[in-house]
JSON list of N, CA and C in Angstrom, two decimals:
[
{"chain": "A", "resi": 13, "resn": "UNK", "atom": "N", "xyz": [0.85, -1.17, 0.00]},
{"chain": "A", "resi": 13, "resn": "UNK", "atom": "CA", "xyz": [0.00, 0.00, 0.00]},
{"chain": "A", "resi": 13, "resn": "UNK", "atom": "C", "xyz": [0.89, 1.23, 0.00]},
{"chain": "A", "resi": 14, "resn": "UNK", "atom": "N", "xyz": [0.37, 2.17, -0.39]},
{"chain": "A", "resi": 14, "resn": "UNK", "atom": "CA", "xyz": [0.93, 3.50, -0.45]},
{"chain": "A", "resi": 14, "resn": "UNK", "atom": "C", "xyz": [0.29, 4.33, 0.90]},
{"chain": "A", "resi": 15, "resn": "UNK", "atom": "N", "xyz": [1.27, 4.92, 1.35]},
{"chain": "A", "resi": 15, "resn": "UNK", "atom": "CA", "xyz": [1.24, 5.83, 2.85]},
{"chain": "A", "resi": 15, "resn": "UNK", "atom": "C", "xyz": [1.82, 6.92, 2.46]},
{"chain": "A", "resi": 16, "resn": "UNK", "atom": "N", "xyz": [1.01, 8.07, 2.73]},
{"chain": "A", "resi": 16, "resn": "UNK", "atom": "CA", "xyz": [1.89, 9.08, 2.56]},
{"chain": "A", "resi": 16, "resn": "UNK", "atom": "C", "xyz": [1.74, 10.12, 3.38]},
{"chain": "A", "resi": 17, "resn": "UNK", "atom": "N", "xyz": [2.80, 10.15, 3.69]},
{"chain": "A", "resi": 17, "resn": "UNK", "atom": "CA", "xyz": [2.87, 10.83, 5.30]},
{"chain": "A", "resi": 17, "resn": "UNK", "atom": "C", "xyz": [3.24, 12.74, 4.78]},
{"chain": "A", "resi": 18, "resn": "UNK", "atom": "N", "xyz": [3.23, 13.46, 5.94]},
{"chain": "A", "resi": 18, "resn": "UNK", "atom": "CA", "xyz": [2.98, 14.58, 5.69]},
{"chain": "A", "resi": 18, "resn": "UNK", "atom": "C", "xyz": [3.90, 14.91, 7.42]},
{"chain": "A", "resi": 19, "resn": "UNK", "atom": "N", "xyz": [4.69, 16.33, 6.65]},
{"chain": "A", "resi": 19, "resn": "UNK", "atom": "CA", "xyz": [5.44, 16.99, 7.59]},
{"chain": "A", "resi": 19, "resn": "UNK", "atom": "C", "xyz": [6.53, 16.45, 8.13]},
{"chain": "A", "resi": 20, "resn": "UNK", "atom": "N", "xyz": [7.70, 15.99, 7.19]},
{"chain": "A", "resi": 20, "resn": "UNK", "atom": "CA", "xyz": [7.72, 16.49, 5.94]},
{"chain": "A", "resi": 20, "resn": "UNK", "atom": "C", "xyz": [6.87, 15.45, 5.25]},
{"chain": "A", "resi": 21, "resn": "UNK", "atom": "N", "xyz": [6.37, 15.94, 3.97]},
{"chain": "A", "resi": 21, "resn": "UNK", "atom": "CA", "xyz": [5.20, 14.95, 2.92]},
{"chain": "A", "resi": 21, "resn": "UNK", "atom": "C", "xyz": [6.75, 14.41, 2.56]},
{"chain": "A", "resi": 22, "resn": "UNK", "atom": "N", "xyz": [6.55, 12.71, 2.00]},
{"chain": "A", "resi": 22, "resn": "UNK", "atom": "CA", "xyz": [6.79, 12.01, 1.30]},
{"chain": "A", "resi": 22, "resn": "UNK", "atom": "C", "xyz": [5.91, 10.80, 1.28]},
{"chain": "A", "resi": 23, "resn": "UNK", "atom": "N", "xyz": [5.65, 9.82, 0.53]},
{"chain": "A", "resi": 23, "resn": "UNK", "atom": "CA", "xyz": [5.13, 8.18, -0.08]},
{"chain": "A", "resi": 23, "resn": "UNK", "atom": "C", "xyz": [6.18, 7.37, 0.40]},
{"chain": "A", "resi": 24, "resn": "UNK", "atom": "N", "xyz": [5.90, 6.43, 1.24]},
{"chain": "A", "resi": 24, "resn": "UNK", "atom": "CA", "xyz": [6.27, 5.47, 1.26]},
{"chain": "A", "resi": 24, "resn": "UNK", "atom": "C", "xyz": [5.01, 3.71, 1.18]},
{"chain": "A", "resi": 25, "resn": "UNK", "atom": "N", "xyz": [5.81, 3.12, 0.71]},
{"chain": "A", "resi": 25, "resn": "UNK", "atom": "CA", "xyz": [5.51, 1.87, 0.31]},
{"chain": "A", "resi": 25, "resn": "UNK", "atom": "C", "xyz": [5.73, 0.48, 1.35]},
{"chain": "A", "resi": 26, "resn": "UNK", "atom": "N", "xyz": [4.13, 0.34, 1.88]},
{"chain": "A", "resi": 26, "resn": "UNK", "atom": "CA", "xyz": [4.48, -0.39, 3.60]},
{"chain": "A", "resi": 26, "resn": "UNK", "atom": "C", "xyz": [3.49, -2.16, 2.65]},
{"chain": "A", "resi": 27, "resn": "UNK", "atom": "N", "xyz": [4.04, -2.82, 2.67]},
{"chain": "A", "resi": 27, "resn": "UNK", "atom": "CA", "xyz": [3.00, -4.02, 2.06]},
{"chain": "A", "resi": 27, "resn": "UNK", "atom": "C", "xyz": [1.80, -4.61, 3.10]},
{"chain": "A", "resi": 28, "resn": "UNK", "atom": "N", "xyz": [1.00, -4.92, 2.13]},
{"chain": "A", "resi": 28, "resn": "UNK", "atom": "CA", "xyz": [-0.50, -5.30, 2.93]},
{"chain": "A", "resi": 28, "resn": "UNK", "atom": "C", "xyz": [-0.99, -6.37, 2.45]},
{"chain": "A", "resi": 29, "resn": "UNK", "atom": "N", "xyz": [-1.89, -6.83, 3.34]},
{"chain": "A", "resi": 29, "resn": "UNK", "atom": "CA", "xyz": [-2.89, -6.00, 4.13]},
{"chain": "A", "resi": 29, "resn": "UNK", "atom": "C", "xyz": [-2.95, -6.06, 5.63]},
{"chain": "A", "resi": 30, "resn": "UNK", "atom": "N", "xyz": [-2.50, -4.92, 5.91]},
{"chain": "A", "resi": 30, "resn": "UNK", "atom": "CA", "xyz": [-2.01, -5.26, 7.81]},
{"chain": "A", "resi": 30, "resn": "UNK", "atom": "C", "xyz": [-3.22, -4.40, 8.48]},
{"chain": "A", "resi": 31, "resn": "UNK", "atom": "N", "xyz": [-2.94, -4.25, 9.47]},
{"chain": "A", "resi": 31, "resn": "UNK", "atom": "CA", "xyz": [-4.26, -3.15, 10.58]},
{"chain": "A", "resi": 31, "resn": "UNK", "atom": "C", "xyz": [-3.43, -1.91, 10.35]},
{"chain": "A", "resi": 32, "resn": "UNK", "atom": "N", "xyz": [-3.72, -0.95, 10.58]},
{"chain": "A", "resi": 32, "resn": "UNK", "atom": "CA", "xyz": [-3.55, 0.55, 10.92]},
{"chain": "A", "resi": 32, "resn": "UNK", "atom": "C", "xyz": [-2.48, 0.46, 12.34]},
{"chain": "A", "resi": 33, "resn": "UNK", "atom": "N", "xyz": [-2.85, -0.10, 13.16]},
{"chain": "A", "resi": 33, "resn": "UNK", "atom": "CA", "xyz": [-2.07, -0.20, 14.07]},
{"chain": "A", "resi": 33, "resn": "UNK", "atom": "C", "xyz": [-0.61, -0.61, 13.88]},
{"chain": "A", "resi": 34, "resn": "UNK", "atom": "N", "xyz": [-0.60, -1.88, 13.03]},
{"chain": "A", "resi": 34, "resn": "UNK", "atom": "CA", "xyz": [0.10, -2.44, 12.70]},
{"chain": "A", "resi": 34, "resn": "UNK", "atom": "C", "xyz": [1.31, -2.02, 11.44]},
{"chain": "A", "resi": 35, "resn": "UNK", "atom": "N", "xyz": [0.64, -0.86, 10.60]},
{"chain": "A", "resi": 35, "resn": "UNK", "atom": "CA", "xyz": [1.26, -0.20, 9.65]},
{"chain": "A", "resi": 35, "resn": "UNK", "atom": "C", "xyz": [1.76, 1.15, 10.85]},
{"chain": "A", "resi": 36, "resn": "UNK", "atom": "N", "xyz": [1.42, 1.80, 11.58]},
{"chain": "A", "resi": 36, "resn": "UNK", "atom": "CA", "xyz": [2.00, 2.71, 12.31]},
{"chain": "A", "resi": 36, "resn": "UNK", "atom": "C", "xyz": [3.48, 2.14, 12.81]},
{"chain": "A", "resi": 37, "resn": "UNK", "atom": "N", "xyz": [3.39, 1.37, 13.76]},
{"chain": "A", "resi": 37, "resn": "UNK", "atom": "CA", "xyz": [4.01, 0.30, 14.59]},
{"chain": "A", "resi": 37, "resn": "UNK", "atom": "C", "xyz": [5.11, -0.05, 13.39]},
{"chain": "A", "resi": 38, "resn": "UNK", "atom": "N", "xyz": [4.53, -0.34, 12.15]},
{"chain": "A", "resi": 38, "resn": "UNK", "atom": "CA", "xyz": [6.24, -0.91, 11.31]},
{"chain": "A", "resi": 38, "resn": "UNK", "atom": "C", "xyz": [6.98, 0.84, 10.97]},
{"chain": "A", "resi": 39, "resn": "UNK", "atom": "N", "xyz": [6.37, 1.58, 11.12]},
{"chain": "A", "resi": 39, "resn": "UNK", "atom": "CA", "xyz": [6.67, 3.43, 10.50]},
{"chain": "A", "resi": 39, "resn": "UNK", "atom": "C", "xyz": [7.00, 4.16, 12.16]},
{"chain": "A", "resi": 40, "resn": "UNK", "atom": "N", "xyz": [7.02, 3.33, 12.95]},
{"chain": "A", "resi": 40, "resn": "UNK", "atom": "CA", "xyz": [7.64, 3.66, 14.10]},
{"chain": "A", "resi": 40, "resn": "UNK", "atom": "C", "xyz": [6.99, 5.18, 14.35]},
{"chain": "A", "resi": 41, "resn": "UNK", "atom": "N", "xyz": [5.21, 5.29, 14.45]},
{"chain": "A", "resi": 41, "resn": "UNK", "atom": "CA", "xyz": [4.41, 6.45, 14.12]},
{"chain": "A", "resi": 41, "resn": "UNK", "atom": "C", "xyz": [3.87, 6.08, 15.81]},
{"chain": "A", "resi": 42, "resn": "UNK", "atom": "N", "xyz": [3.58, 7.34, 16.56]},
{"chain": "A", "resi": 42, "resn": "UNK", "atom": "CA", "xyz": [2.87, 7.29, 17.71]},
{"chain": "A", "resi": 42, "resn": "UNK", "atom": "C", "xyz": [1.30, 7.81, 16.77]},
{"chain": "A", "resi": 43, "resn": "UNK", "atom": "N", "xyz": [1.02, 6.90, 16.98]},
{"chain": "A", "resi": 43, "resn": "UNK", "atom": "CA", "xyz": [-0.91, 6.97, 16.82]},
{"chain": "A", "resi": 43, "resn": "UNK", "atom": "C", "xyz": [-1.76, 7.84, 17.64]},
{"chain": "A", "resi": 44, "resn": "UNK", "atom": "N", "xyz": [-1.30, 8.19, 18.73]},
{"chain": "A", "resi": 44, "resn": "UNK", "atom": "CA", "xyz": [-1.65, 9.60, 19.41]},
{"chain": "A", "resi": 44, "resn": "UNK", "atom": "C", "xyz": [-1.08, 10.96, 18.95]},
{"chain": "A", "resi": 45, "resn": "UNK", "atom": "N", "xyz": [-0.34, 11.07, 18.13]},
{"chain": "A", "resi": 45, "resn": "UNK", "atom": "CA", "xyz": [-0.21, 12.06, 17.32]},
{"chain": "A", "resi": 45, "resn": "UNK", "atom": "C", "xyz": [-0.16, 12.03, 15.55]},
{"chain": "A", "resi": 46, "resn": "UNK", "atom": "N", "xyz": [-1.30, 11.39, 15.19]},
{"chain": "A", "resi": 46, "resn": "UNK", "atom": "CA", "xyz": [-1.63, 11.05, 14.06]},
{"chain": "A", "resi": 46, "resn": "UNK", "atom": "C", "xyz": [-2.97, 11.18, 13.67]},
{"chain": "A", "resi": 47, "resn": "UNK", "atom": "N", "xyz": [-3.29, 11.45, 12.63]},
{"chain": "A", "resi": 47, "resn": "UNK", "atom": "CA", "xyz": [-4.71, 11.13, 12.10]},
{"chain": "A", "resi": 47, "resn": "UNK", "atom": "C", "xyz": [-4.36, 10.59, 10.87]},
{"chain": "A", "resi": 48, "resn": "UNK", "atom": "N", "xyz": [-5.16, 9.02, 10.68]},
{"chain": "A", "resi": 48, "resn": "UNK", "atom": "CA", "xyz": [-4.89, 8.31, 9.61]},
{"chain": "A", "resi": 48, "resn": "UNK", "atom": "C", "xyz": [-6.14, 8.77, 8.86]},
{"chain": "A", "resi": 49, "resn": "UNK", "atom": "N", "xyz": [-6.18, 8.43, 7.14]},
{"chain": "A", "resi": 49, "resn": "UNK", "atom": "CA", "xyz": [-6.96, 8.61, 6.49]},
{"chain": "A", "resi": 49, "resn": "UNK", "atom": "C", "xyz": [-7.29, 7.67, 5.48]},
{"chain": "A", "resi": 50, "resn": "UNK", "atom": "N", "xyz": [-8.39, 7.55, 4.49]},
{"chain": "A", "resi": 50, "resn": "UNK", "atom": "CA", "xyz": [-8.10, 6.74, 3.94]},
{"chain": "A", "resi": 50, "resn": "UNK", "atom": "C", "xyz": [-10.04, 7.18, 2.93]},
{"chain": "A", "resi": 51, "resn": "UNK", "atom": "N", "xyz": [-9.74, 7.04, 2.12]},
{"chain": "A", "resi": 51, "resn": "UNK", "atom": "CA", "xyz": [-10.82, 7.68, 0.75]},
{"chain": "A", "resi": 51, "resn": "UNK", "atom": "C", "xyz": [-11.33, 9.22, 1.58]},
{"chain": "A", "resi": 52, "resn": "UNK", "atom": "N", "xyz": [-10.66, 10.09, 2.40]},
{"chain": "A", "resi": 52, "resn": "UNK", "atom": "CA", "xyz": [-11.21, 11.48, 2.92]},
{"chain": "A", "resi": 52, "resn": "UNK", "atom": "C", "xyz": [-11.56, 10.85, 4.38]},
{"chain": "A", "resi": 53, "resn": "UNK", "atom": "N", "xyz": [-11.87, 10.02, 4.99]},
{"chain": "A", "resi": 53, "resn": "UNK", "atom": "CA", "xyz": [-12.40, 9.47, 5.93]},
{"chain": "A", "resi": 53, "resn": "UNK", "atom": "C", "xyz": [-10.95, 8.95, 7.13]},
{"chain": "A", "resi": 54, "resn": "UNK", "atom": "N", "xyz": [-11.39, 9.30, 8.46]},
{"chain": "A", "resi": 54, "resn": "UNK", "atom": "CA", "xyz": [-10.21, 9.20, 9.54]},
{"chain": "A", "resi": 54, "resn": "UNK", "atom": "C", "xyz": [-10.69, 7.48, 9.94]},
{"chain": "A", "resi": 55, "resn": "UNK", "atom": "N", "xyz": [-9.41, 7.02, 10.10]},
{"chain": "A", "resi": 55, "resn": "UNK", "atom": "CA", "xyz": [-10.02, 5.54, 10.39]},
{"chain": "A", "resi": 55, "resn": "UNK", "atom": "C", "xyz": [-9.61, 5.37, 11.59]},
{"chain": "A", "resi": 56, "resn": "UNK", "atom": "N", "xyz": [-9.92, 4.16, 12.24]},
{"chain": "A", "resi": 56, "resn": "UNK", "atom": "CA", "xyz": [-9.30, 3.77, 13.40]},
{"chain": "A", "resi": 56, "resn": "UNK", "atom": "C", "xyz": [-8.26, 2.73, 13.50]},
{"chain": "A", "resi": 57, "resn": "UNK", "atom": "N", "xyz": [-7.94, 2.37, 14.52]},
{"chain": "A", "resi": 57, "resn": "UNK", "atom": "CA", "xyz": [-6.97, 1.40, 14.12]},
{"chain": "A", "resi": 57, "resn": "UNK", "atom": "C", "xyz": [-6.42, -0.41, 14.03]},
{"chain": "A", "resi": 58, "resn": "UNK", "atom": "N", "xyz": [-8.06, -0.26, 14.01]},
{"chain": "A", "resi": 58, "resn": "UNK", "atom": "CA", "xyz": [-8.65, -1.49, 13.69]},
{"chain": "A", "resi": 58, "resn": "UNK", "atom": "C", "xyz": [-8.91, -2.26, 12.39]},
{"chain": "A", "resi": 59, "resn": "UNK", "atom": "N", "xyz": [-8.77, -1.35, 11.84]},
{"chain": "A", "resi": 59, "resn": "UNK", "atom": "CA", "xyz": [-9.32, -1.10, 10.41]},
{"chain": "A", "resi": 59, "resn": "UNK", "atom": "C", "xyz": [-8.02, -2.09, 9.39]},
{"chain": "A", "resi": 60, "resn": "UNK", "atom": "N", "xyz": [-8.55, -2.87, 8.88]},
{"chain": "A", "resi": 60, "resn": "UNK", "atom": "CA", "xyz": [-7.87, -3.70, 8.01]},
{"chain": "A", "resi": 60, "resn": "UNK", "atom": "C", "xyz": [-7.44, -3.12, 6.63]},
{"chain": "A", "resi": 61, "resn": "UNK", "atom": "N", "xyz": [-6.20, -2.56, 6.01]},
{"chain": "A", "resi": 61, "resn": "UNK", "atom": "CA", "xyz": [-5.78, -2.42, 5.23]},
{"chain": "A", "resi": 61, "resn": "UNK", "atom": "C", "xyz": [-5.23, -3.16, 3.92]},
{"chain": "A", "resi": 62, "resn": "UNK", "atom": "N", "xyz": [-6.12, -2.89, 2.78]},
{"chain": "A", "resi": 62, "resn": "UNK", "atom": "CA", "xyz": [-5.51, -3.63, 1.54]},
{"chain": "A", "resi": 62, "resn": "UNK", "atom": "C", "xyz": [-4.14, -3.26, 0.95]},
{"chain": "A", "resi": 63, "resn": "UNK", "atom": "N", "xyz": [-3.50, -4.39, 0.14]},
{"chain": "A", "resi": 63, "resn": "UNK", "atom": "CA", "xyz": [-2.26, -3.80, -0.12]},
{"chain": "A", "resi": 63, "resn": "UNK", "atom": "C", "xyz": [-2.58, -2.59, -1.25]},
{"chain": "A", "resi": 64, "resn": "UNK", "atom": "N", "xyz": [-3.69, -2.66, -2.11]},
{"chain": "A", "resi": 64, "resn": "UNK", "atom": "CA", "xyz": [-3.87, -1.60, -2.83]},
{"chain": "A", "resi": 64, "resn": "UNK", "atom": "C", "xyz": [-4.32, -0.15, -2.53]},
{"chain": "A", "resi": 65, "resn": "UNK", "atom": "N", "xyz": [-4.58, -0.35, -1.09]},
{"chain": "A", "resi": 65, "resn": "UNK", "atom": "CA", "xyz": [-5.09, 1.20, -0.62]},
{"chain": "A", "resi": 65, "resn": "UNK", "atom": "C", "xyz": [-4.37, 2.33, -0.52]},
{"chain": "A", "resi": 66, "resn": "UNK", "atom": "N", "xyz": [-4.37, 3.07, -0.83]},
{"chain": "A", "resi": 66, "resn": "UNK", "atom": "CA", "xyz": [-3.92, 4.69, -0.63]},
{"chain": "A", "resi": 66, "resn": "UNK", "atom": "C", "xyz": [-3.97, 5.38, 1.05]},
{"chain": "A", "resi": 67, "resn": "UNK", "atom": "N", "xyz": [-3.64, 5.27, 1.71]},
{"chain": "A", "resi": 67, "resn": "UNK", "atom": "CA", "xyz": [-3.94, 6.04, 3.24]},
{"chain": "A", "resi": 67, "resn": "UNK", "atom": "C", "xyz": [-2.86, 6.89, 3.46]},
{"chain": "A", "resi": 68, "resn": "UNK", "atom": "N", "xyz": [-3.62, 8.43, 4.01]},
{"chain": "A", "resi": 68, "resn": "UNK", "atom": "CA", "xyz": [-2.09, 9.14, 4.56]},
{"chain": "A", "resi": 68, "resn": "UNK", "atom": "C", "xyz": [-2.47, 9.61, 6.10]},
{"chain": "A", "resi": 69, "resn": "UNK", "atom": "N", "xyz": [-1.42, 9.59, 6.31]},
{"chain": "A", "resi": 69, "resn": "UNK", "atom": "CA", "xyz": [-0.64, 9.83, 8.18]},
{"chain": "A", "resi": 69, "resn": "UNK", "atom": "C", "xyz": [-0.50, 11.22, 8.40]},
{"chain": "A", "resi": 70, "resn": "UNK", "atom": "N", "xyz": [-1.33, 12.48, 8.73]},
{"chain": "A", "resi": 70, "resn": "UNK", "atom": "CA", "xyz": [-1.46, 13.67, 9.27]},
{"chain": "A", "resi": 70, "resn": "UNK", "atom": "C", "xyz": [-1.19, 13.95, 10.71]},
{"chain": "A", "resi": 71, "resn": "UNK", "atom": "N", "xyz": [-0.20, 14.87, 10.96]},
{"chain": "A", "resi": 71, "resn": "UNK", "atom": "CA", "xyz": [0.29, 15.11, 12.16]},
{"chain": "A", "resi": 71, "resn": "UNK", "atom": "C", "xyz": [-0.76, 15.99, 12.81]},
{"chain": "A", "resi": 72, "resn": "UNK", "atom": "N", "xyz": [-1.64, 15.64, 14.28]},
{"chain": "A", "resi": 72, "resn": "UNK", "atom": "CA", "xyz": [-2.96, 15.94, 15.28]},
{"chain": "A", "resi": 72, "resn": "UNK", "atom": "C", "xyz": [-1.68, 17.72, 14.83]},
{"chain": "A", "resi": 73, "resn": "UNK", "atom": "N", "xyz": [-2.87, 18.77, 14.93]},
{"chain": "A", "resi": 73, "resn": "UNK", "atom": "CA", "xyz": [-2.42, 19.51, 15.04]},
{"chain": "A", "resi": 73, "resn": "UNK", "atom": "C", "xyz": [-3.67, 20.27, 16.42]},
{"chain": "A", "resi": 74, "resn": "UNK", "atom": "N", "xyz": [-3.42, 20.75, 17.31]},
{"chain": "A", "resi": 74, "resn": "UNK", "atom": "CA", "xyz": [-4.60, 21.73, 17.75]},
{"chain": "A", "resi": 74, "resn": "UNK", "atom": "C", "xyz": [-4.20, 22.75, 18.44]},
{"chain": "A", "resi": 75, "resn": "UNK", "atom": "N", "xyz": [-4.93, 23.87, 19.29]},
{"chain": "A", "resi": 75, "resn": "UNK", "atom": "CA", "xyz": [-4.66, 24.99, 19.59]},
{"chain": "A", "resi": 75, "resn": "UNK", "atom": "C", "xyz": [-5.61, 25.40, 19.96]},
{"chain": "A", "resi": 76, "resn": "UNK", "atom": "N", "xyz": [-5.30, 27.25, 20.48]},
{"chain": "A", "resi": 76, "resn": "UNK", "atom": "CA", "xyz": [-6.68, 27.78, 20.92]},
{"chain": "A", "resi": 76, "resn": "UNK", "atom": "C", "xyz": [-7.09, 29.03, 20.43]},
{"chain": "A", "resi": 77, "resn": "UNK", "atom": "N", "xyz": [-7.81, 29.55, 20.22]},
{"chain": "A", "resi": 77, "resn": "UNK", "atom": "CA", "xyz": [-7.96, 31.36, 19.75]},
{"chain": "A", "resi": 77, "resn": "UNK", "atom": "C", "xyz": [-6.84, 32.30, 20.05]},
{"chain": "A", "resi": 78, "resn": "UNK", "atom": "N", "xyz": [-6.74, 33.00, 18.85]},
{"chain": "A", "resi": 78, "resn": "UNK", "atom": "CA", "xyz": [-6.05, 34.28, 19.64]},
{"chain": "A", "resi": 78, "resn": "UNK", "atom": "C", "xyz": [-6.75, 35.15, 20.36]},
{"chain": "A", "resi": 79, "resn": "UNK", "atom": "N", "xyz": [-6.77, 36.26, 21.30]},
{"chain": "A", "resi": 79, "resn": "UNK", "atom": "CA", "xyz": [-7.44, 37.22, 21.33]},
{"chain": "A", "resi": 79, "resn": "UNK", "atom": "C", "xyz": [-7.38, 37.37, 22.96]},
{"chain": "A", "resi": 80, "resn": "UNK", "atom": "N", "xyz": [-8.10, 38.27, 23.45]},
{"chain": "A", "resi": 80, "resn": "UNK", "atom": "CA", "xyz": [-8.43, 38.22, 24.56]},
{"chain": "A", "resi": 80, "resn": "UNK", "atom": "C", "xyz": [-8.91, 37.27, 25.84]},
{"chain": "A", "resi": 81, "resn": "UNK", "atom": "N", "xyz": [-9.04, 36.97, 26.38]},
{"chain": "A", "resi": 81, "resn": "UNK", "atom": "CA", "xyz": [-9.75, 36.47, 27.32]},
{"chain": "A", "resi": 81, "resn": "UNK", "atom": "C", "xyz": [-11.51, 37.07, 27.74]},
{"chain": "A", "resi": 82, "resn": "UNK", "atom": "N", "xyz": [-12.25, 36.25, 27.12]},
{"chain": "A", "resi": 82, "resn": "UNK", "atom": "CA", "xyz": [-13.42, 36.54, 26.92]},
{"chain": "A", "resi": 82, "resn": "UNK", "atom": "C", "xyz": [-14.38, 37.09, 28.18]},
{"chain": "A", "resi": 83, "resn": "UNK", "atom": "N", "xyz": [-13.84, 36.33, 29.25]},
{"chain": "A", "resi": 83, "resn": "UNK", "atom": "CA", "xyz": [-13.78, 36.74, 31.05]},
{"chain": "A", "resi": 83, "resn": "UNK", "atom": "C", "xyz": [-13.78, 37.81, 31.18]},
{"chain": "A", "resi": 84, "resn": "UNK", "atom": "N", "xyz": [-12.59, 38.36, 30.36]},
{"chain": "A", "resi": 84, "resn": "UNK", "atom": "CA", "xyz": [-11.74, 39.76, 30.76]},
{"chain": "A", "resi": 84, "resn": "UNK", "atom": "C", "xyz": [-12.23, 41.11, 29.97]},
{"chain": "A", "resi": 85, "resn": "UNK", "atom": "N", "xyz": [-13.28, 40.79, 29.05]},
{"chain": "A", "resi": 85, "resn": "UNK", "atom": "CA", "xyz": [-13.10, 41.60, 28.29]},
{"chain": "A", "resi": 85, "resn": "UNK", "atom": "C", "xyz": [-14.40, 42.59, 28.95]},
{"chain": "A", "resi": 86, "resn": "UNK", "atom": "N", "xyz": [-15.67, 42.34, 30.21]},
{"chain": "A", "resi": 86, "resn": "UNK", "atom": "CA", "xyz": [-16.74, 43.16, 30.29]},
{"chain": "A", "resi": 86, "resn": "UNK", "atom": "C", "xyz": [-16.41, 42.48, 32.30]},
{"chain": "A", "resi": 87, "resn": "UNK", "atom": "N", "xyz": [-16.36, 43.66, 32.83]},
{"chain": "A", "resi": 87, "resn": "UNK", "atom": "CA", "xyz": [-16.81, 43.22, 34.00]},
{"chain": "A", "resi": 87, "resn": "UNK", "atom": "C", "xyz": [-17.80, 42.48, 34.60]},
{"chain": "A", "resi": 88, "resn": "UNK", "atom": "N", "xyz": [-18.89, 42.22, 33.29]},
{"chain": "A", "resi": 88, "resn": "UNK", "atom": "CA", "xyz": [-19.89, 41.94, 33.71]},
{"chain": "A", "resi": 88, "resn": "UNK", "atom": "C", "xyz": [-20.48, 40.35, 33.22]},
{"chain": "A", "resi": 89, "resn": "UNK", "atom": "N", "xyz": [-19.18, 40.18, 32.46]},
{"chain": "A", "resi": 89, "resn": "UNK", "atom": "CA", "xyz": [-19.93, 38.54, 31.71]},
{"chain": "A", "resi": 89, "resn": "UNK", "atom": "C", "xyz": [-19.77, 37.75, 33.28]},
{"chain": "A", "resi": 90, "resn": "UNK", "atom": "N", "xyz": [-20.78, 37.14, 32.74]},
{"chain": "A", "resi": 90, "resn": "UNK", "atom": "CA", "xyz": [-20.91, 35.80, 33.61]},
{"chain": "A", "resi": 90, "resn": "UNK", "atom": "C", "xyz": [-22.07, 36.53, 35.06]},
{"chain": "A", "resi": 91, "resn": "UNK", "atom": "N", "xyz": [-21.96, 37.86, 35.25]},
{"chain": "A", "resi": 91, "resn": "UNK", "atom": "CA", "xyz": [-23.28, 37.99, 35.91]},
{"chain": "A", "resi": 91, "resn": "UNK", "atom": "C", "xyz": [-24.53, 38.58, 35.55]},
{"chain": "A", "resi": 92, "resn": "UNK", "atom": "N", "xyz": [-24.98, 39.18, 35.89]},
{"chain": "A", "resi": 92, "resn": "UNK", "atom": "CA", "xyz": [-26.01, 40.60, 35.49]},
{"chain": "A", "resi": 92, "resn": "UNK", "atom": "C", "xyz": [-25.55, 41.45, 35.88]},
{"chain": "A", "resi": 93, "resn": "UNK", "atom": "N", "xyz": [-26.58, 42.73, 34.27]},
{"chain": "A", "resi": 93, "resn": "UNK", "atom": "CA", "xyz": [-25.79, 43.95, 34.10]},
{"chain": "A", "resi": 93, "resn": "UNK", "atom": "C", "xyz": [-27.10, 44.77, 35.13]},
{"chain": "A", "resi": 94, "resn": "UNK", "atom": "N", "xyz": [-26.39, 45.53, 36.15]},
{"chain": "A", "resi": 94, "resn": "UNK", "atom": "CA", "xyz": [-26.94, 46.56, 36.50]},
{"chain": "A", "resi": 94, "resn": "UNK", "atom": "C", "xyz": [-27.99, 47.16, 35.48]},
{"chain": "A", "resi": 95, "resn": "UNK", "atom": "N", "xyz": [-28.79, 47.76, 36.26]},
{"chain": "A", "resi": 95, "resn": "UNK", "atom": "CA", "xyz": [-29.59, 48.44, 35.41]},
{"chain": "A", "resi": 95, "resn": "UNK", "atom": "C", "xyz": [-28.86, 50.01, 35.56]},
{"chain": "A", "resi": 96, "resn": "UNK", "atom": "N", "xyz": [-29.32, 50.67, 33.96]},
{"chain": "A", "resi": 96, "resn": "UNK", "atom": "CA", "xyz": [-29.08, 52.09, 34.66]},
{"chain": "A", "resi": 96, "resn": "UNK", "atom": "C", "xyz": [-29.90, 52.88, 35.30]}
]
C-alpha cells in the first residue's frame, strides 16, 4: 500500500494488508499524534488495510484562539448587568 505521510510529505511503500495499528508500529508512528486517512475518511486502528489502498498519516495539530480572554473583556460577563 501506499502511505503518505505529511510533515515532511513524502510516499512510502508499507506491504499489505495489515491493521492501521500495525502499519503505524512498522513506521515507528505514535498513533496519538496522528490522524490516519483513507478515501477522505479518519479511520481507526482497527481497520484492516488492503495492499492496494492509498492512506495518509497527518500530524494531530490543535490549539486555541487568539485574542483576549473573553472573562476579561466586560466586567460583567458571567453575571447581570446593572440596570441604569
Amino acid at each position: 500500500m501506499i502511505v503518505k505521510l505529511r510533515n515532511p510529505s513524502r510516499d512510502v511503500e508499507v506491504e499489505g494488508p495489515a491493521l492501521v495499528s500495525v502499519v503505524l508500529e512498522k513506521l515507528e508512528i505514535n498513533r496519538e499524534s496522528v490522524l490516519v486517512i483513507r478515501n477522505g475518511e479518519i479511520i481507526p486502528n482497527d481497520t484492516r488495510l488492503e495492499d492496494d489502498d492509498v492512506i495518509e498519516i497527518r500530524p494531530v495539530i490543535s490549539g486555541g484562539a487568539f485574542g483576549p480572554d473573553p472573562r476579561e473583556a466586560s466586567p460583567h460577563v458571567g453575571s447581570e448587568v446593572p440596570e441604569p
